[in-house]
């Protein structure tokens, strides 16, 4: 499954790069792109574990920037 999310309070390109790297390491993620300029996160991941993966993505985003969150 592939879906686009809008991160809230994504403050810098460096944070976006760190988020992208962390999200890409999550088991079941096929691809992840986080764009500071477009203010979007594009996630492609395993359909069978989609909800679990999205939960992990939300935690990874918070870990990188506590003020940032992902709109579901």
Tab-separated table of N, CA, C and O in Angstrom:
chain	number	residue	atom	x	y	z
A	1	UNK	N	0.851	-1.164	0.000
A	1	UNK	CA	0.000	0.000	0.000
A	1	UNK	C	0.901	1.234	0.000
A	1	UNK	O	1.967	1.237	0.607
A	2	UNK	N	0.437	2.271	-0.668
A	2	UNK	CA	1.172	3.522	-0.718
A	2	UNK	C	0.223	4.649	-0.333
A	2	UNK	O	-0.909	4.710	-0.820
A	3	UNK	N	0.686	5.521	0.568
A	3	UNK	CA	-0.161	6.610	1.032
A	3	UNK	C	0.688	7.824	1.348
A	3	UNK	O	1.843	7.700	1.760
A	4	UNK	N	0.097	9.011	1.190
A	4	UNK	CA	0.762	10.263	1.504
A	4	UNK	C	0.166	10.847	2.778
A	4	UNK	O	-1.051	10.874	2.949
A	5	UNK	N	1.043	11.292	3.664
A	5	UNK	CA	0.649	11.899	4.930
A	5	UNK	C	1.157	13.330	4.989
A	5	UNK	O	2.123	13.678	4.316
A	6	UNK	N	0.533	14.147	5.835
A	6	UNK	CA	0.972	15.523	6.060
A	6	UNK	C	1.519	15.654	7.471
A	6	UNK	O	0.750	15.659	8.433
A	7	UNK	N	2.830	15.778	7.607
A	7	UNK	CA	3.388	15.950	8.957
A	7	UNK	C	3.099	17.354	9.486
A	7	UNK	O	3.226	18.328	8.757
A	8	UNK	N	2.682	17.448	10.728
A	8	UNK	CA	2.450	18.737	11.389
A	8	UNK	C	3.734	19.190	12.069
A	8	UNK	O	4.388	18.398	12.747
A	9	UNK	N	4.071	20.463	11.912
A	9	UNK	CA	5.223	21.081	12.577
A	9	UNK	C	6.560	20.496	12.152
A	9	UNK	O	7.480	20.393	12.960
A	10	UNK	N	6.687	20.132	10.890
A	10	UNK	CA	7.979	19.692	10.360
A	10	UNK	C	8.794	20.949	10.093
A	10	UNK	O	8.491	21.724	9.194
A	11	UNK	N	9.831	21.174	10.929
A	11	UNK	CA	10.521	22.456	10.968
A	11	UNK	C	11.732	22.605	10.064
A	11	UNK	O	12.110	23.729	9.746
A	12	UNK	N	12.379	21.513	9.687
A	12	UNK	CA	13.600	21.698	8.896
A	12	UNK	C	13.881	20.490	8.004
A	12	UNK	O	13.410	19.386	8.254
A	13	UNK	N	14.682	20.726	6.976
A	13	UNK	CA	15.037	19.671	6.033
A	13	UNK	C	15.892	18.598	6.692
A	13	UNK	O	15.798	17.417	6.341
A	14	UNK	N	16.716	18.997	7.666
A	14	UNK	CA	17.554	18.036	8.373
A	14	UNK	C	16.689	17.027	9.139
A	14	UNK	O	16.962	15.825	9.121
A	15	UNK	N	15.657	17.529	9.812
A	15	UNK	CA	14.741	16.624	10.530
A	15	UNK	C	14.032	15.687	9.555
A	15	UNK	O	13.858	14.501	9.840
A	16	UNK	N	13.629	16.222	8.409
A	16	UNK	CA	12.959	15.400	7.397
A	16	UNK	C	13.878	14.270	6.934
A	16	UNK	O	13.438	13.121	6.796
A	17	UNK	N	15.146	14.578	6.733
A	17	UNK	CA	16.110	13.556	6.305
A	17	UNK	C	16.295	12.490	7.378
A	17	UNK	O	16.366	11.291	7.075
A	18	UNK	N	16.371	12.917	8.636
A	18	UNK	CA	16.504	11.963	9.745
A	18	UNK	C	15.266	11.072	9.851
A	18	UNK	O	15.370	9.877	10.100
A	19	UNK	N	14.089	11.665	9.675
A	19	UNK	CA	12.843	10.891	9.722
A	19	UNK	C	12.812	9.864	8.601
A	19	UNK	O	12.457	8.703	8.823
A	20	UNK	N	13.173	10.299	7.404
A	20	UNK	CA	13.168	9.399	6.257
A	20	UNK	C	14.090	8.204	6.506
A	20	UNK	O	13.718	7.057	6.231
A	21	UNK	N	15.262	8.464	7.054
A	21	UNK	CA	16.214	7.394	7.345
A	21	UNK	C	15.650	6.435	8.391
A	21	UNK	O	15.725	5.212	8.230
A	22	UNK	N	15.069	6.973	9.457
A	22	UNK	CA	14.504	6.136	10.523
A	22	UNK	C	13.318	5.318	10.025
A	22	UNK	O	13.198	4.124	10.336
A	23	UNK	N	12.450	5.933	9.244
A	23	UNK	CA	11.263	5.244	8.734
A	23	UNK	C	11.667	4.124	7.773
A	23	UNK	O	11.086	3.040	7.782
A	24	UNK	N	12.681	4.377	6.952
A	24	UNK	CA	13.134	3.380	5.980
A	24	UNK	C	13.657	2.112	6.645
A	24	UNK	O	13.655	1.045	6.029
A	25	UNK	N	14.113	2.222	7.895
A	25	UNK	CA	14.639	1.069	8.625
A	25	UNK	C	13.545	0.202	9.253
A	25	UNK	O	13.825	-0.895	9.723
A	26	UNK	N	12.307	0.680	9.277
A	26	UNK	CA	11.213	-0.078	9.885
A	26	UNK	C	10.896	-1.303	9.037
A	26	UNK	O	10.753	-1.201	7.812
A	27	UNK	N	10.784	-2.444	9.695
A	27	UNK	CA	10.476	-3.695	9.009
A	27	UNK	C	9.121	-3.591	8.305
A	27	UNK	O	8.126	-3.196	8.920
A	28	UNK	N	9.090	-3.910	7.027
A	28	UNK	CA	7.856	-3.865	6.249
A	28	UNK	C	7.728	-2.618	5.390
A	28	UNK	O	6.854	-2.550	4.531
A	29	UNK	N	8.591	-1.628	5.613
A	29	UNK	CA	8.568	-0.411	4.794
A	29	UNK	C	9.346	-0.677	3.514
A	29	UNK	O	10.507	-1.070	3.548
A	30	UNK	N	8.679	-0.463	2.379
A	30	UNK	CA	9.342	-0.655	1.093
A	30	UNK	C	10.019	0.633	0.631
A	30	UNK	O	11.097	0.600	0.052
A	31	UNK	N	9.378	1.772	0.897
A	31	UNK	CA	9.991	3.064	0.593
A	31	UNK	C	9.342	4.147	1.438
A	31	UNK	O	8.180	4.038	1.824
A	32	UNK	N	10.143	5.172	1.718
A	32	UNK	CA	9.648	6.309	2.487
A	32	UNK	C	10.364	7.561	1.987
A	32	UNK	O	11.580	7.557	1.809
A	33	UNK	N	9.590	8.608	1.760
A	33	UNK	CA	10.142	9.889	1.352
A	33	UNK	C	9.508	10.961	2.223
A	33	UNK	O	8.279	11.042	2.307
A	34	UNK	N	10.344	11.755	2.876
A	34	UNK	CA	9.861	12.858	3.699
A	34	UNK	C	10.398	14.140	3.086
A	34	UNK	O	11.610	14.318	2.954
A	35	UNK	N	9.501	15.023	2.687
A	35	UNK	CA	9.888	16.279	2.052
A	35	UNK	C	9.515	17.461	2.940
A	35	UNK	O	8.332	17.688	3.217
A	36	UNK	N	10.545	18.209	3.371
A	36	UNK	CA	10.307	19.413	4.157
A	36	UNK	C	9.611	20.470	3.306
A	36	UNK	O	8.656	21.100	3.735
A	37	UNK	N	10.084	20.667	2.088
A	37	UNK	CA	9.545	21.716	1.228
A	37	UNK	C	8.096	21.461	0.822
A	37	UNK	O	7.282	22.372	0.795
A	38	UNK	N	7.772	20.206	0.550
A	38	UNK	CA	6.396	19.858	0.174
A	38	UNK	C	5.531	19.583	1.400
A	38	UNK	O	4.313	19.463	1.282
A	39	UNK	N	6.164	19.455	2.571
A	39	UNK	CA	5.463	19.131	3.815
A	39	UNK	C	4.625	17.858	3.651
A	39	UNK	O	3.435	17.824	3.946
A	40	UNK	N	5.304	16.797	3.157
A	40	UNK	CA	4.595	15.524	3.017
A	40	UNK	C	5.515	14.346	3.253
A	40	UNK	O	6.725	14.443	3.115
A	41	UNK	N	4.884	13.251	3.625
A	41	UNK	CA	5.554	11.984	3.855
A	41	UNK	C	4.858	10.963	2.970
A	41	UNK	O	3.635	10.798	3.067
A	42	UNK	N	5.598	10.334	2.083
A	42	UNK	CA	5.032	9.303	1.217
A	42	UNK	C	5.575	7.966	1.705
A	42	UNK	O	6.787	7.759	1.765
A	43	UNK	N	4.660	7.085	2.061
A	43	UNK	CA	5.019	5.794	2.641
A	43	UNK	C	4.469	4.666	1.789
A	43	UNK	O	3.288	4.672	1.430
A	44	UNK	N	5.338	3.714	1.471
A	44	UNK	CA	4.911	2.488	0.807
A	44	UNK	C	5.345	1.339	1.696
A	44	UNK	O	6.539	1.225	2.037
A	45	UNK	N	4.367	0.531	2.110
A	45	UNK	CA	4.669	-0.524	3.079
A	45	UNK	C	3.756	-1.728	2.874
A	45	UNK	O	2.767	-1.664	2.142
A	46	UNK	N	4.098	-2.786	3.576
A	46	UNK	CA	3.384	-4.055	3.532
A	46	UNK	C	1.903	-3.874	3.913
A	46	UNK	O	1.603	-3.344	4.984
A	47	UNK	N	1.013	-4.301	3.040
A	47	UNK	CA	-0.429	-4.177	3.291
A	47	UNK	C	-0.878	-4.950	4.528
A	47	UNK	O	-1.753	-4.493	5.263
A	48	UNK	N	-0.290	-6.103	4.758
A	48	UNK	CA	-0.719	-6.971	5.858
A	48	UNK	C	-0.432	-6.387	7.234
A	48	UNK	O	-1.088	-6.746	8.200
A	49	UNK	N	0.559	-5.490	7.325
A	49	UNK	CA	0.946	-4.905	8.618
A	49	UNK	C	0.789	-3.386	8.598
A	49	UNK	O	1.421	-2.683	9.376
A	50	UNK	N	-0.021	-2.871	7.713
A	50	UNK	CA	-0.118	-1.435	7.482
A	50	UNK	C	-0.323	-0.625	8.764
A	50	UNK	O	0.423	0.303	9.030
A	51	UNK	N	-1.329	-0.956	9.549
A	51	UNK	CA	-1.634	-0.174	10.756
A	51	UNK	C	-0.470	-0.203	11.748
A	51	UNK	O	-0.126	0.820	12.350
A	52	UNK	N	0.124	-1.360	11.924
A	52	UNK	CA	1.267	-1.507	12.827
A	52	UNK	C	2.454	-0.669	12.338
A	52	UNK	O	3.126	0.011	13.130
A	53	UNK	N	2.698	-0.692	11.045
A	53	UNK	CA	3.802	0.083	10.462
A	53	UNK	C	3.556	1.573	10.623
A	53	UNK	O	4.458	2.330	10.987
A	54	UNK	N	2.336	2.025	10.373
A	54	UNK	CA	2.019	3.446	10.525
A	54	UNK	C	2.209	3.883	11.981
A	54	UNK	O	2.715	4.980	12.242
A	55	UNK	N	1.853	3.035	12.926
A	55	UNK	CA	2.101	3.340	14.341
A	55	UNK	C	3.597	3.521	14.600
A	55	UNK	O	4.013	4.447	15.301
A	56	UNK	N	4.402	2.641	14.027
A	56	UNK	CA	5.853	2.743	14.189
A	56	UNK	C	6.391	4.005	13.521
A	56	UNK	O	7.305	4.644	14.048
A	57	UNK	N	5.840	4.361	12.386
A	57	UNK	CA	6.240	5.589	11.688
A	57	UNK	C	5.951	6.804	12.568
A	57	UNK	O	6.796	7.690	12.709
A	58	UNK	N	4.786	6.836	13.172
A	58	UNK	CA	4.419	7.947	14.059
A	58	UNK	C	5.391	8.056	15.229
A	58	UNK	O	5.811	9.162	15.600
A	59	UNK	N	5.780	6.916	15.792
A	59	UNK	CA	6.749	6.921	16.894
A	59	UNK	C	8.120	7.402	16.415
A	59	UNK	O	8.810	8.152	17.120
A	60	UNK	N	8.527	6.984	15.229
A	60	UNK	CA	9.823	7.398	14.680
A	60	UNK	C	9.862	8.904	14.440
A	60	UNK	O	10.858	9.567	14.732
A	61	UNK	N	8.770	9.457	13.935
A	61	UNK	CA	8.679	10.899	13.697
A	61	UNK	C	8.805	11.648	15.014
A	61	UNK	O	9.559	12.622	15.126
A	62	UNK	N	8.082	11.206	16.030
A	62	UNK	CA	8.138	11.830	17.357
A	62	UNK	C	9.533	11.721	17.975
A	62	UNK	O	9.979	12.628	18.675
A	63	UNK	N	10.209	10.613	17.714
A	63	UNK	CA	11.554	10.413	18.252
A	63	UNK	C	12.527	11.439	17.663
A	63	UNK	O	13.397	11.951	18.364
A	64	UNK	N	12.408	11.717	16.379
A	64	UNK	CA	13.282	12.676	15.713
A	64	UNK	C	12.946	14.112	16.140
A	64	UNK	O	13.823	14.906	16.422
A	65	UNK	N	11.652	14.434	16.173
A	65	UNK	CA	11.212	15.791	16.527
A	65	UNK	C	9.943	15.679	17.366
A	65	UNK	O	8.873	15.400	16.819
A	66	UNK	N	10.069	15.912	18.650
A	66	UNK	CA	8.944	15.739	19.572
A	66	UNK	C	7.765	16.643	19.251
A	66	UNK	O	6.631	16.335	19.617
A	67	UNK	N	7.992	17.743	18.557
A	67	UNK	CA	6.917	18.666	18.214
A	67	UNK	C	6.189	18.291	16.923
A	67	UNK	O	5.165	18.881	16.590
A	68	UNK	N	6.718	17.343	16.202
A	68	UNK	CA	6.138	16.951	14.917
A	68	UNK	C	5.225	15.737	15.104
A	68	UNK	O	5.500	14.846	15.913
A	69	UNK	N	4.146	15.703	14.354
A	69	UNK	CA	3.237	14.549	14.362
A	69	UNK	C	2.752	14.278	12.951
A	69	UNK	O	2.866	15.130	12.076
A	70	UNK	N	2.207	13.103	12.758
A	70	UNK	CA	1.723	12.699	11.441
A	70	UNK	C	0.203	12.638	11.466
A	70	UNK	O	-0.370	11.940	12.303
A	71	UNK	N	-0.435	13.369	10.563
A	71	UNK	CA	-1.891	13.291	10.421
A	71	UNK	C	-2.230	11.988	9.740
A	71	UNK	O	-1.672	11.652	8.722
A	72	UNK	N	-3.156	11.254	10.316
A	72	UNK	CA	-3.563	9.970	9.732
A	72	UNK	C	-4.740	10.128	8.830
A	72	UNK	O	-5.622	10.791	8.949
